[in-house]
Short mmCIF file of C-alpha atoms in Angstrom, two decimals:
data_model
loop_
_atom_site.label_atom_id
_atom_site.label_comp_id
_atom_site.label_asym_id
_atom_site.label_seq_id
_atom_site.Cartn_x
_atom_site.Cartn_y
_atom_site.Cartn_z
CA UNK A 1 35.86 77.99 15.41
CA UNK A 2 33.65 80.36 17.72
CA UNK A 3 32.69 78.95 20.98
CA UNK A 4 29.27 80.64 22.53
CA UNK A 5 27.80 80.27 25.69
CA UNK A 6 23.68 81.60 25.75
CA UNK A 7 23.54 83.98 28.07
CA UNK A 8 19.98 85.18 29.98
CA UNK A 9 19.81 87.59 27.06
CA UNK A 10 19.60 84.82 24.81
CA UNK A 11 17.92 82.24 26.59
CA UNK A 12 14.80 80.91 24.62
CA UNK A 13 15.82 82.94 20.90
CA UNK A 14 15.93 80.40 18.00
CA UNK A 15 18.81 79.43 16.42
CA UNK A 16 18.65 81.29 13.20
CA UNK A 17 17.66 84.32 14.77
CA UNK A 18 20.94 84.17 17.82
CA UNK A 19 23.14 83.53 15.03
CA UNK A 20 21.66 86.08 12.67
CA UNK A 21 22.41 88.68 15.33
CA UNK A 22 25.52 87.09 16.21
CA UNK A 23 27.43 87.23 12.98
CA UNK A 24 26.27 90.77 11.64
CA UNK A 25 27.15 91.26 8.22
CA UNK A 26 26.61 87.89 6.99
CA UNK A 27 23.71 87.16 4.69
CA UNK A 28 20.93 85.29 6.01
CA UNK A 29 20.78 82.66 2.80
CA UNK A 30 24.26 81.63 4.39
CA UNK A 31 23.08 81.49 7.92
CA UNK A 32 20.31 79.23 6.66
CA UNK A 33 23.18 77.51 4.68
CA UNK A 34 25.81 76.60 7.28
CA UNK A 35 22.60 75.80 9.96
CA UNK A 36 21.47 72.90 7.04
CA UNK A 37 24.59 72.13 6.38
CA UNK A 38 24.90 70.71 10.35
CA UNK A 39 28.20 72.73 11.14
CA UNK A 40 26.94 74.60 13.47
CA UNK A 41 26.40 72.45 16.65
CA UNK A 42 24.50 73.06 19.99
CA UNK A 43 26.14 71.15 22.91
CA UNK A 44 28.04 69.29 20.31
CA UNK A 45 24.69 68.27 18.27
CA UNK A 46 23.36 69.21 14.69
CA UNK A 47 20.41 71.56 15.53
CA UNK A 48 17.61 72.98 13.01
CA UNK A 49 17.20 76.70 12.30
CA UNK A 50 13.98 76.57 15.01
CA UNK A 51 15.83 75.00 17.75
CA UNK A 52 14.85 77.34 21.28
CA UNK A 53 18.12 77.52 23.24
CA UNK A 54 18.86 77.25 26.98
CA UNK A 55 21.00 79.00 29.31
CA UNK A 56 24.27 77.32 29.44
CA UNK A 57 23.90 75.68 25.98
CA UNK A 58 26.92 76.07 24.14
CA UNK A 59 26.89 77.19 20.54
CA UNK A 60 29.79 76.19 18.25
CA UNK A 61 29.78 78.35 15.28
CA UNK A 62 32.15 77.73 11.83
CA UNK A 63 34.20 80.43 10.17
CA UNK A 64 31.88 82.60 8.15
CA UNK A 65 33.52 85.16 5.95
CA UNK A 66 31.57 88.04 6.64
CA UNK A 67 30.74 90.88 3.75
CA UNK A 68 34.01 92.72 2.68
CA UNK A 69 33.64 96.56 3.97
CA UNK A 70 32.56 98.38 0.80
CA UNK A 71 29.67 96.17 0.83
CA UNK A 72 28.69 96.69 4.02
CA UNK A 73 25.14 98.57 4.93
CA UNK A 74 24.19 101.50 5.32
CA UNK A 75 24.78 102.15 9.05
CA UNK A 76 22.19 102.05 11.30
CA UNK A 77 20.61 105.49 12.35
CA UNK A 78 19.51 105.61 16.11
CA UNK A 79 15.47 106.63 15.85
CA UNK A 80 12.88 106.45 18.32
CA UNK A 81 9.20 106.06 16.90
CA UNK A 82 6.03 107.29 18.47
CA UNK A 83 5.21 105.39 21.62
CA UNK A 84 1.84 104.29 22.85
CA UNK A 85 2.54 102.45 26.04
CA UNK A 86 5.72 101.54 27.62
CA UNK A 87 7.22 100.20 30.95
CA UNK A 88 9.62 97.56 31.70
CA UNK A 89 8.41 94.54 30.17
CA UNK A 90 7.37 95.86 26.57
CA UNK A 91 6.98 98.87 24.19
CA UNK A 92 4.07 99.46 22.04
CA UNK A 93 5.10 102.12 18.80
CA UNK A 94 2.91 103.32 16.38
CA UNK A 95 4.96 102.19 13.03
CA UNK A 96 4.80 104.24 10.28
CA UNK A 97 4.33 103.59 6.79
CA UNK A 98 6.83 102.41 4.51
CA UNK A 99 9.53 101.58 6.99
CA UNK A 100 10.28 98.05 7.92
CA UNK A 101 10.14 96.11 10.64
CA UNK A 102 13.86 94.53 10.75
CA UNK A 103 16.57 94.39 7.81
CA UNK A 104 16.69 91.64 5.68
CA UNK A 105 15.91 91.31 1.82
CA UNK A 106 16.97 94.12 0.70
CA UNK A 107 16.24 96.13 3.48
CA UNK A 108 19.08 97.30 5.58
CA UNK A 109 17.55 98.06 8.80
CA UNK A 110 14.05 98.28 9.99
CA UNK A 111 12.15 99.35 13.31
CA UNK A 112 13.81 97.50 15.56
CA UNK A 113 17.52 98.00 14.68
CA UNK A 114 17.00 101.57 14.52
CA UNK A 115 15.30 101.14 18.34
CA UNK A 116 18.44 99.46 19.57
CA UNK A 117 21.18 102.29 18.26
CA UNK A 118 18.49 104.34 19.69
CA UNK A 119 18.77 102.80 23.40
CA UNK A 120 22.14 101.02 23.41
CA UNK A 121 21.71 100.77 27.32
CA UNK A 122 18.74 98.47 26.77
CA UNK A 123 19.77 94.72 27.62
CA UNK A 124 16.81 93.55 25.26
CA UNK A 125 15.26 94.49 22.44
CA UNK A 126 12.99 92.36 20.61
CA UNK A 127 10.27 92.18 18.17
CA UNK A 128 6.78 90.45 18.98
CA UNK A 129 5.21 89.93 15.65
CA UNK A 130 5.85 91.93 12.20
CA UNK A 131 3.63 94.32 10.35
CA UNK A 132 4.52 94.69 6.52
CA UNK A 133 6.89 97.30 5.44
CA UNK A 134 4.00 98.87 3.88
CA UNK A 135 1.10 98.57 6.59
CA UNK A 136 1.28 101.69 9.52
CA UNK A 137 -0.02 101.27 13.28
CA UNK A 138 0.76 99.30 16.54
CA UNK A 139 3.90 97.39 16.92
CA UNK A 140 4.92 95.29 20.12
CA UNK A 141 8.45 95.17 20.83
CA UNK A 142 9.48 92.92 24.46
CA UNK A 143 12.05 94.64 26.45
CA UNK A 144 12.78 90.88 28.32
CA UNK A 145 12.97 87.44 26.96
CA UNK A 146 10.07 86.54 29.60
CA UNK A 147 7.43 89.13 28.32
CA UNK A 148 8.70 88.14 24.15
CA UNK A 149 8.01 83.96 25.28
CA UNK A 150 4.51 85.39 26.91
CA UNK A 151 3.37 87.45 24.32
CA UNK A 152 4.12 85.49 21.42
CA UNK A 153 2.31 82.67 23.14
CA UNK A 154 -0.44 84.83 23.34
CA UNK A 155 -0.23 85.16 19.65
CA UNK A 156 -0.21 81.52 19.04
CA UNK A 157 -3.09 80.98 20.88
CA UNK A 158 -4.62 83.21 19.23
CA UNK A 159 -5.53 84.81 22.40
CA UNK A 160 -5.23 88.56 21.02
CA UNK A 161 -7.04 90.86 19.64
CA UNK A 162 -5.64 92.84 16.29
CA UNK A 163 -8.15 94.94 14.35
CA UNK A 164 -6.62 97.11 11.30
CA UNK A 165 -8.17 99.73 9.46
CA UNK A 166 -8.15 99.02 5.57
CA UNK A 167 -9.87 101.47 2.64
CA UNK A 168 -10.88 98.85 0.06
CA UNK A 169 -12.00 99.68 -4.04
CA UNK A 170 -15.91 99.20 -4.41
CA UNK A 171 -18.63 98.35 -2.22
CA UNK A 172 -17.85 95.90 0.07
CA UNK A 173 -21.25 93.18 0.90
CA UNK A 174 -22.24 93.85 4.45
CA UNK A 175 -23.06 90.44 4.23
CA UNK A 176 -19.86 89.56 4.02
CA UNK A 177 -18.24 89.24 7.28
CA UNK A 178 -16.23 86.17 7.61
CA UNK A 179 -13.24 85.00 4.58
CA UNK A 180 -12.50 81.46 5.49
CA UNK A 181 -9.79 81.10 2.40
CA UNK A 182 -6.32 78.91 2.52
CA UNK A 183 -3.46 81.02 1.76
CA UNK A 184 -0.18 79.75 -0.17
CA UNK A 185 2.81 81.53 0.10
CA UNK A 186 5.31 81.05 -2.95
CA UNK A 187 8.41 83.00 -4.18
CA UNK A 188 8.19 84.50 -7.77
CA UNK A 189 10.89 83.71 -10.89
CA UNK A 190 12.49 87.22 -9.07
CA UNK A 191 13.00 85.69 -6.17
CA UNK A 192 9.80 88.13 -4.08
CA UNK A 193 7.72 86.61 -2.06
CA UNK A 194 4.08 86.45 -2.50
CA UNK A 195 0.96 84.73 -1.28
CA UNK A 196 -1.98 83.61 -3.44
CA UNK A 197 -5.82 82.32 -2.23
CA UNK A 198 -6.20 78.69 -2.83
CA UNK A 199 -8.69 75.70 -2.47
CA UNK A 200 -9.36 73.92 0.39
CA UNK A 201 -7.17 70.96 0.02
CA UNK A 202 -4.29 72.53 -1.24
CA UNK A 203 -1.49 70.45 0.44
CA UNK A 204 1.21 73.59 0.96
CA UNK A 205 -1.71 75.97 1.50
CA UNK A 206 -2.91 76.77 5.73
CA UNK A 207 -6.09 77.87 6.42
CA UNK A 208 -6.76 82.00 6.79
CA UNK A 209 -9.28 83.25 8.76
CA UNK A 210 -10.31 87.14 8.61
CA UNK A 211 -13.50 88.68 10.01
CA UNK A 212 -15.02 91.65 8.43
CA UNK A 213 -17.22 94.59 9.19
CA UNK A 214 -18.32 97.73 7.53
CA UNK A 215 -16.99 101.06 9.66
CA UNK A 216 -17.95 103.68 6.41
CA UNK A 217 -19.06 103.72 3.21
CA UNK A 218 -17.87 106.40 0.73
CA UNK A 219 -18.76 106.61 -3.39
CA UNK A 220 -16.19 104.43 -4.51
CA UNK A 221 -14.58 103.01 -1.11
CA UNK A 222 -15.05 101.24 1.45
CA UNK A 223 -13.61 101.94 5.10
CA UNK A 224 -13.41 98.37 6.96
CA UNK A 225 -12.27 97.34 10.21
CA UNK A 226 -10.56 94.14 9.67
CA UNK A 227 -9.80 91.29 12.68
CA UNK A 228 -7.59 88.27 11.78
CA UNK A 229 -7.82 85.30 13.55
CA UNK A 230 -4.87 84.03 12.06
CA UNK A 231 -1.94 85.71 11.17
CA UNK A 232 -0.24 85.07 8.19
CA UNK A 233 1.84 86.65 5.77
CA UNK A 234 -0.07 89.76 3.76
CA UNK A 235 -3.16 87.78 4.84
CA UNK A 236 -5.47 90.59 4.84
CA UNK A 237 -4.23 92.09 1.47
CA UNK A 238 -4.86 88.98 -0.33
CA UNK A 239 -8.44 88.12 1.25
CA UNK A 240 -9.81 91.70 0.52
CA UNK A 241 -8.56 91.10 -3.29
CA UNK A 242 -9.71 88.00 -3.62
CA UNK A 243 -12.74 89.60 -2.84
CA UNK A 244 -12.85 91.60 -5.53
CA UNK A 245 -12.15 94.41 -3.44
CA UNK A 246 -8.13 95.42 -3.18
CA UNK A 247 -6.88 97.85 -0.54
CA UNK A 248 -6.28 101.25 -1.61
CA UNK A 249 -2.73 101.69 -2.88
CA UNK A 250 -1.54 97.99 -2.13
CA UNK A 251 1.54 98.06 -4.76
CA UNK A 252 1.23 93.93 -4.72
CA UNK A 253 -2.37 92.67 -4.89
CA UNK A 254 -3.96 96.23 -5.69
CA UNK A 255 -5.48 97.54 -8.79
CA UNK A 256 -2.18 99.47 -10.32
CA UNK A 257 -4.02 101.79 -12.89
CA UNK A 258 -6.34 103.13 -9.65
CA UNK A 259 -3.12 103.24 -7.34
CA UNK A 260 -1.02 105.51 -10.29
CA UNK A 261 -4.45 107.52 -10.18
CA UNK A 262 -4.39 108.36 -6.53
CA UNK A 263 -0.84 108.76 -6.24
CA UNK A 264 -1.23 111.82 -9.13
CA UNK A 265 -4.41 113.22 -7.79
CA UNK A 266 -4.44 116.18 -5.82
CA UNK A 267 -4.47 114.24 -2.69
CA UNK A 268 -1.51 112.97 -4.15
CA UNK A 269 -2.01 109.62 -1.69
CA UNK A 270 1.23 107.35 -1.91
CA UNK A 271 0.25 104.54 0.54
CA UNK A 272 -1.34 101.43 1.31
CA UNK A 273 -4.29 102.06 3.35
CA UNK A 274 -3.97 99.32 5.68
CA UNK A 275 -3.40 100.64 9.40
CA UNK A 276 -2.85 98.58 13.06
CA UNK A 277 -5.72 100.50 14.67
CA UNK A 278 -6.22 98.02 17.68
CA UNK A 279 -4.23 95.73 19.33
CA UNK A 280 -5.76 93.77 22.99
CA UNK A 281 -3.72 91.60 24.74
CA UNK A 282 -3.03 90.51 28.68
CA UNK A 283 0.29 92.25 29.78
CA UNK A 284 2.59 89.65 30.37
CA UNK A 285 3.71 89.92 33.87
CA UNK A 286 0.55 91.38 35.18
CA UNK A 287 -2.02 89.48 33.44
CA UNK A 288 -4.10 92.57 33.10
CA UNK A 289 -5.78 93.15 29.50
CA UNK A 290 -4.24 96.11 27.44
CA UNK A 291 -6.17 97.28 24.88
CA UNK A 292 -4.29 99.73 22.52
CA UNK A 293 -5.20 102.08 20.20
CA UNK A 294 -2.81 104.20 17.32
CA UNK A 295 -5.63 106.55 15.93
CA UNK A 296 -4.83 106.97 11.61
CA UNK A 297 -2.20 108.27 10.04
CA UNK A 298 -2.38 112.27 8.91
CA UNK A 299 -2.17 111.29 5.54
CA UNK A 300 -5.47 108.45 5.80
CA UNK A 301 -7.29 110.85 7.30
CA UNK A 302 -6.38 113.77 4.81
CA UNK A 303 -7.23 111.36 1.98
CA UNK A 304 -10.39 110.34 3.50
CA UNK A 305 -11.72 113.89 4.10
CA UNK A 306 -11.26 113.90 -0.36
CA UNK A 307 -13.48 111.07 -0.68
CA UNK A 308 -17.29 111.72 -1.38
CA UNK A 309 -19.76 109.74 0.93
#
């Protein structure tokens, strides 16, 4: 049995997330698992994945077999990534596309585990919020538990400002400016999560708000700048289809045949075109408003300068 005492380092992390870190190697599923199953105990009481812990709590952990060495993952390669503003309390990077944020279904290590091999002198290291593996742009990371708590209640509130740049198939309706559609997230026979637009009403469903506004209009495109007032999973990907009008090169909700087109074209564009452009927030020691901005990728802007206005 593994006796833990939270430390300042761990002070306010949930549950799931302390032990996730804790006992590397092990799957999550079995995390979850041994967490339900009430074995693992805070201050000698059942807790639930969520639970917040305090300094001084003491966190009794079961044996968990952890994955035998040949199946380990692939180790961790130390990588910085592009910064856009940094001091002591937080780290803003400009993500790129197609790497993910942490490890975890199927992915052995994202953003955030490469930061820390990067910087194994740094106390703290934690993400903010997640972009998808796919989407490119800004990307908060705290550097202390205090500016993580802050900033995340910022997000909450919905006291921040993110505005992503997204290249959408067809003419999007300038009248069309606010989607006000519930979003359901479900997992697939394979096991993938997904999200689907649903009715109002729908009892698993919670209501998506995204805000809309024409930034350029090409032949068969559409540039937007996108603002979410809510932020849930792949919201903006499944409100533009719904819309009839899928983001370029979305692999999930896009239109396939147009995505195998571009990817063979002579711009030879591989990507979603969904980019973090924007992110305003107040810093969370200072109070001061940040407003950041990761201008677009090489590759957007290559594939734009192909399109016909």
């Amino acid at each position: 049995m593994l006796r833990v005492t939270v430390d300042e380092g761990a002070e306010g992390q949930r549950l799931d997330n302390f032990l996730i870190r804790l006992l590397k190697g092990v799957p999550k599923t079995h995390v979850y698992r041994v967490i339900r199953s009430g074995e693992v105990r805070v201050n000698k009481g059942r807790a639930a994945a969520d639970t917040r812990l305090a300094l001084g709590d003491e966190v009794r952990v079961p044996p968990v077999r952890v994955a035998e060495r040949g199946a380990e993952s692939t180790p961790v390669p130390a990588r910085e990534f592009p910064p856009v503003y940094e001091d002591e309390h937080l780290l803003a990077v400009d993500k790129p596309a197609g790497v993910a944020v942490h490890g975890g279904s199927g992915v052995s290590f994202g953003v955030i585990e490469q930061l820390r091999r990067a910087r194994p002198q740094a106390k703290f290291l934690e993400l903010v919020h997640r972009l998808d593996k796919e989407t490119s742009g800004l990307l908060l990371i705290a550097k202390k538990r205090s500016a993580l708590t802050a900033l995340q209640d910022q997000l909450r509130e919905r006291e921040t400002g993110k505005t992503y740049a997204a290249l959408v198939v067809g003419a999007w309706p300038a009248s069309r400016k606010v989607i006000d559609v519930p979003l359901h997230k479900f997992l697939t026979d394979e096991g993938e999560r997904r999200v689907r637009a649903v009715e109002p009403g729908h009892e698993q469903a919670k209501r998506s708000i995204t805000l809309v506004k024409v930034a350029r209009r090409y032949a068969e495109f559409t540039l937007l700048d996108v603002t979410i007032k809510t932020g849930r999973t792949h919201q903006i990907r499944v409100h533009l289809a719904h819309e009839g009008h899928p983001i370029a090169g979305d692999a999930k909700y896009g239109d396939f045949a147009l995505n195998r087109q571009l990817a063979r074209g002579a711009s030879k564009f591989e990507r979603m075109f969904l980019h973090a452009r924007r992110l305003r927030f107040r810093h969370p020691a200072s109070g001061e408003i940040l407003e950041l901005e990761a201008p677009l990728p090489a590759e957007c802007e290559a594939f734009l300068a192909t399109l016909v206005t």
